[in-house]
Tab-separated table of N, CA and C in Angstrom:
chain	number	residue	atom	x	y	z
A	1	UNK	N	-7.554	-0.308	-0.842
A	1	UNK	CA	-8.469	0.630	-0.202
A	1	UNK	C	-7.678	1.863	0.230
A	2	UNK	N	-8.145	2.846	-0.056
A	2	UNK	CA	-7.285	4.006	0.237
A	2	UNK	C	-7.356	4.239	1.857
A	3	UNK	N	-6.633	5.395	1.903
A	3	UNK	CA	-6.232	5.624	3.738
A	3	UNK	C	-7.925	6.218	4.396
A	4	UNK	N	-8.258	5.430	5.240
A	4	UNK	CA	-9.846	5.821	6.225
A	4	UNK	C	-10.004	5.786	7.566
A	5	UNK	N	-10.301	6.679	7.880
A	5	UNK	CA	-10.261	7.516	9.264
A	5	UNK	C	-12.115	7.462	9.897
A	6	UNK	N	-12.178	6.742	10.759
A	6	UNK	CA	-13.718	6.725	10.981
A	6	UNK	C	-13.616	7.739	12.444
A	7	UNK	N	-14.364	8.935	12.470
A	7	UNK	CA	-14.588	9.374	13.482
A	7	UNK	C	-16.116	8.869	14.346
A	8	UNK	N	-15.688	8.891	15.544
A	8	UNK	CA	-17.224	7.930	16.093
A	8	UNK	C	-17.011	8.293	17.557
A	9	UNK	N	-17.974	8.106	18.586
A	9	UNK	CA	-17.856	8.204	19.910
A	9	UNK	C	-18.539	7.029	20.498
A	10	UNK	N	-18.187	6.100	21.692
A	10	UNK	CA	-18.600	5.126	21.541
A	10	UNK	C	-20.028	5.003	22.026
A	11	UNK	N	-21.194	5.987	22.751
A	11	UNK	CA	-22.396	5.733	23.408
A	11	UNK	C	-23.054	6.273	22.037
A	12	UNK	N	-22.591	6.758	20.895
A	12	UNK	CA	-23.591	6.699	19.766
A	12	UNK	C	-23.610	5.317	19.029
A	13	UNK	N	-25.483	5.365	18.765
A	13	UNK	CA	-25.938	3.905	18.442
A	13	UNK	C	-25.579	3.523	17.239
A	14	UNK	N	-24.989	4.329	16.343
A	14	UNK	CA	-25.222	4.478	14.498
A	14	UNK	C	-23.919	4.419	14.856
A	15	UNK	N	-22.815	4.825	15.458
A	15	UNK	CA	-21.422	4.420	15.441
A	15	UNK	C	-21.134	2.782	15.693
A	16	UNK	N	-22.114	2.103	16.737
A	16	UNK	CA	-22.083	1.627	17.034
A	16	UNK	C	-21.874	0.241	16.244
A	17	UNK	N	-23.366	0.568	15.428
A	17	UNK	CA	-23.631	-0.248	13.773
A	17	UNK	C	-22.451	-0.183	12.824
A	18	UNK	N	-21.845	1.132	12.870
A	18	UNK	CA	-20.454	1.080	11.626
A	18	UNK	C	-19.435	-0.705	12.772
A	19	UNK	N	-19.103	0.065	13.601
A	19	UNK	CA	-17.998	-0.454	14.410
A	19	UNK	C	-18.051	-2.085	14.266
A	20	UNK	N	-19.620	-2.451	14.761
A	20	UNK	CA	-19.707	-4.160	14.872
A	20	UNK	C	-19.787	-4.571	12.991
A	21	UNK	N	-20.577	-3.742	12.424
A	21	UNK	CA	-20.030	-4.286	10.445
A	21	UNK	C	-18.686	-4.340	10.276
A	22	UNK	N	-17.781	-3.395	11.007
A	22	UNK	CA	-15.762	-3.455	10.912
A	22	UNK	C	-15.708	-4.710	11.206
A	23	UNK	N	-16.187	-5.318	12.684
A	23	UNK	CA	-15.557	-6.002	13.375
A	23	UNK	C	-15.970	-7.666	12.805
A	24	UNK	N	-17.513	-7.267	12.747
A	24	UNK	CA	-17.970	-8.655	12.443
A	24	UNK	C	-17.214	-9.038	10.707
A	25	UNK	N	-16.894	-7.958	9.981
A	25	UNK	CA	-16.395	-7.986	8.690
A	25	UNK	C	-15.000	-8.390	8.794
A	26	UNK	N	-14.230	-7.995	9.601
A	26	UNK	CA	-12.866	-8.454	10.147
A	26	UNK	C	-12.540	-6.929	8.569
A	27	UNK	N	-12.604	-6.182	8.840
A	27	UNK	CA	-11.800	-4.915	7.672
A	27	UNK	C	-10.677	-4.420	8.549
A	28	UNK	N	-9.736	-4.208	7.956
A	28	UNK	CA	-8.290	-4.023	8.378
A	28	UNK	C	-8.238	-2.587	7.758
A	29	UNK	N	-7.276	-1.569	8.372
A	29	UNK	CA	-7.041	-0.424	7.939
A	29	UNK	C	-7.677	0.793	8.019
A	30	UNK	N	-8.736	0.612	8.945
A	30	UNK	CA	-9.796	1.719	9.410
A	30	UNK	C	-8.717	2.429	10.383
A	31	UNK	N	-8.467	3.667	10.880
A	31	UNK	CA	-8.065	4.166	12.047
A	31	UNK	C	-9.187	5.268	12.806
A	32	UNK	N	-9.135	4.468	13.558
A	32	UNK	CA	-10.518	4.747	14.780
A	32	UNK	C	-10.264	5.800	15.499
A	33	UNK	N	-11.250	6.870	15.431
A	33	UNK	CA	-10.770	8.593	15.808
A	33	UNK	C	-11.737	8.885	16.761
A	34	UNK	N	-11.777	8.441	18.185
A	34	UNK	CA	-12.787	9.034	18.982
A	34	UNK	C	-12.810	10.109	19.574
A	35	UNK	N	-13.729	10.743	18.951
A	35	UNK	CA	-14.290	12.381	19.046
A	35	UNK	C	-14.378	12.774	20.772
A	36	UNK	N	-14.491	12.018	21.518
A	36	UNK	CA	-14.940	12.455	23.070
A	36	UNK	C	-13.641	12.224	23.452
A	37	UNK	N	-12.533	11.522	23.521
A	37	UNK	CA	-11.246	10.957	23.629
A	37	UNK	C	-9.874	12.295	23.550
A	38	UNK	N	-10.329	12.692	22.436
A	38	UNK	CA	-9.431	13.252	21.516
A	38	UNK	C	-9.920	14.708	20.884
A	39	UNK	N	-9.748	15.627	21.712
A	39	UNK	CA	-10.411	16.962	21.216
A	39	UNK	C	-9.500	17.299	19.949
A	40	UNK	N	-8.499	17.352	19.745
A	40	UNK	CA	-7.876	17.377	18.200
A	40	UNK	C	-8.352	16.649	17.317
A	41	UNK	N	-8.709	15.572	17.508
A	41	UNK	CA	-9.557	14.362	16.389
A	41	UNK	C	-10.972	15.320	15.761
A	42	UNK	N	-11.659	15.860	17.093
A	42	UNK	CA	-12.738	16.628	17.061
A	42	UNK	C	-13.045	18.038	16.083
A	43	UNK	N	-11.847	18.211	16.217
A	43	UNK	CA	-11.601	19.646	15.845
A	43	UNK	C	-11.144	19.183	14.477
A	44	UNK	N	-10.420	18.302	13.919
A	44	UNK	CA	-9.972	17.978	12.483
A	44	UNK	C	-11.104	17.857	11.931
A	45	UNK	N	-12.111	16.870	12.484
A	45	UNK	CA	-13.786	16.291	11.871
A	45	UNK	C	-14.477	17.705	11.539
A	46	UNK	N	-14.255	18.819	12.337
A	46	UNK	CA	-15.097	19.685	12.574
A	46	UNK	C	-14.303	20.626	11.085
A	47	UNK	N	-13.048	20.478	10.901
A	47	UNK	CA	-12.365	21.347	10.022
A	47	UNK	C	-13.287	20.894	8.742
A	48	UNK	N	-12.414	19.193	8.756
A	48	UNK	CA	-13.092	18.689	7.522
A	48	UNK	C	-14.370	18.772	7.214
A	49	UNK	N	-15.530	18.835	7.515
A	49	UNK	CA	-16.778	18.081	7.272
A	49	UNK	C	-17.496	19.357	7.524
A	50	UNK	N	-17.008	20.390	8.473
A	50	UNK	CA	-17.716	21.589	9.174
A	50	UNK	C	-18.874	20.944	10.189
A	51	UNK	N	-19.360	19.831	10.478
A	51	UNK	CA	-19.759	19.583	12.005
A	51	UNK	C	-19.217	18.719	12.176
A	52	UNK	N	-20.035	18.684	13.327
A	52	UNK	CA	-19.308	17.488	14.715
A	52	UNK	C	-20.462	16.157	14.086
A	53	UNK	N	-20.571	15.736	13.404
A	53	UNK	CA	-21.744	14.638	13.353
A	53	UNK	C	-21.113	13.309	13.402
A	54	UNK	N	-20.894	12.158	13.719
A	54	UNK	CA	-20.707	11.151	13.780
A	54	UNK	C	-21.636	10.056	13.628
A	55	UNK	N	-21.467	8.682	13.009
A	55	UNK	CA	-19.968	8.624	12.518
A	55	UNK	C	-19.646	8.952	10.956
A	56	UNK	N	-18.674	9.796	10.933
A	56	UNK	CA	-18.119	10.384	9.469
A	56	UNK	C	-16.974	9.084	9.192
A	57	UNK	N	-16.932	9.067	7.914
A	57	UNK	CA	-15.483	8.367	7.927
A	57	UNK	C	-14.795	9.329	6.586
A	58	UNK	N	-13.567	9.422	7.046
A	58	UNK	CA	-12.902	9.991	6.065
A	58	UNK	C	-11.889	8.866	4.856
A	59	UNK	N	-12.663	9.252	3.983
A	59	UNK	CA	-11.955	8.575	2.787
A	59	UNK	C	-10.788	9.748	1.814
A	60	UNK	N	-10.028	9.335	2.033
A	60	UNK	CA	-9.048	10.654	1.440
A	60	UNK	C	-9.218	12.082	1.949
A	61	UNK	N	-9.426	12.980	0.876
A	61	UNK	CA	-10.030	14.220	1.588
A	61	UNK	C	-11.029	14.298	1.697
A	62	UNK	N	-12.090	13.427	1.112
A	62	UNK	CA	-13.645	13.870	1.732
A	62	UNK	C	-14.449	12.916	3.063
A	63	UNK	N	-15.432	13.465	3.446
A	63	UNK	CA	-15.950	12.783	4.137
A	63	UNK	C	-17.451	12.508	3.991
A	64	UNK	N	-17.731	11.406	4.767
A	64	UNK	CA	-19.006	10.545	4.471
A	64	UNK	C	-19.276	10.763	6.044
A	65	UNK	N	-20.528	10.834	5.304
A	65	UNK	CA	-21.736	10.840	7.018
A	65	UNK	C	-22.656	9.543	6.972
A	66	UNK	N	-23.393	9.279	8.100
A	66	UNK	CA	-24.774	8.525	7.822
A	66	UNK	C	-24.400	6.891	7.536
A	67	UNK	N	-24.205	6.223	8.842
A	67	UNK	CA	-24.148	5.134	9.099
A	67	UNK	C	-24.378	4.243	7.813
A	68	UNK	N	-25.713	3.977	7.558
A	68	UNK	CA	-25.583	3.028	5.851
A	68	UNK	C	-24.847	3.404	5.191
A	69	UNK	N	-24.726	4.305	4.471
A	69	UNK	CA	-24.145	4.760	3.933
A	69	UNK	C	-22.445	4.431	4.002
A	70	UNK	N	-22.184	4.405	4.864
A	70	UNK	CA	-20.939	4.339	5.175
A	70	UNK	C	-20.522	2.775	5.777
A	71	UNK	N	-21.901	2.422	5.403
A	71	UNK	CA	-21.584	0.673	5.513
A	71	UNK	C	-21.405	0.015	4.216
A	72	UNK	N	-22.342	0.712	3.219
A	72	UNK	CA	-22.411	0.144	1.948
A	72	UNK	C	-20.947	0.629	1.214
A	73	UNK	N	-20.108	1.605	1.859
A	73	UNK	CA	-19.544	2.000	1.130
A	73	UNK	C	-17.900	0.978	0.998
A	74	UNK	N	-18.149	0.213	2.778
A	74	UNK	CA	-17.154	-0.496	3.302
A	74	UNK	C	-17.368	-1.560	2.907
A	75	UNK	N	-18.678	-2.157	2.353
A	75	UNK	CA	-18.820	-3.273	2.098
A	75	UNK	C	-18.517	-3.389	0.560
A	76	UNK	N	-18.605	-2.337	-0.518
A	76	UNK	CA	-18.414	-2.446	-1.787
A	76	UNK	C	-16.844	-2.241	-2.147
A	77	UNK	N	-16.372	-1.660	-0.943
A	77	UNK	CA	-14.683	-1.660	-0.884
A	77	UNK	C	-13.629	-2.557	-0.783
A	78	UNK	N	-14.080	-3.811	-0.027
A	78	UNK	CA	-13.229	-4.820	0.757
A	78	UNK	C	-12.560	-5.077	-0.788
């Protein structure tokens, strides 16, 4: 699986859904970038993607928006 960067904040509900599919999935190698935490994290998401939307996950250089999406994408990856 290549290098993935999930940006997320934790009182969003759709982050929420990525986080417990990681956890309940047991996926190794995510690095967890919280946007409210970490105003540089914020500002990279914002470089990459051009908004603030969460949760994005970054797969290489691009990024993915939109919770399913970004479940199906973790689940066709393992």
């Amino acid at each position: 699986m290549q290098n993935l960067n999930l940006f997320f904040f934790p009182e969003c509900p759709f982050c929420q859904k990525v986080l417990k599919f990681i956890d309940e999935n047991k996926i190794e190698g995510i690095e967890l970038r919280d946007i409210n935490k970490d105003e540089a994290k914020e500002k990279e998401l914002i470089h990459l993607g051009g908004k603030r939307q969460v949760p994005a996950l970054k797969i290489g250089d691009k990024i993915m928006y939109e919770s399913d999406d970004i479940i199906e994408y973790l689940s066709t990856s393992k």
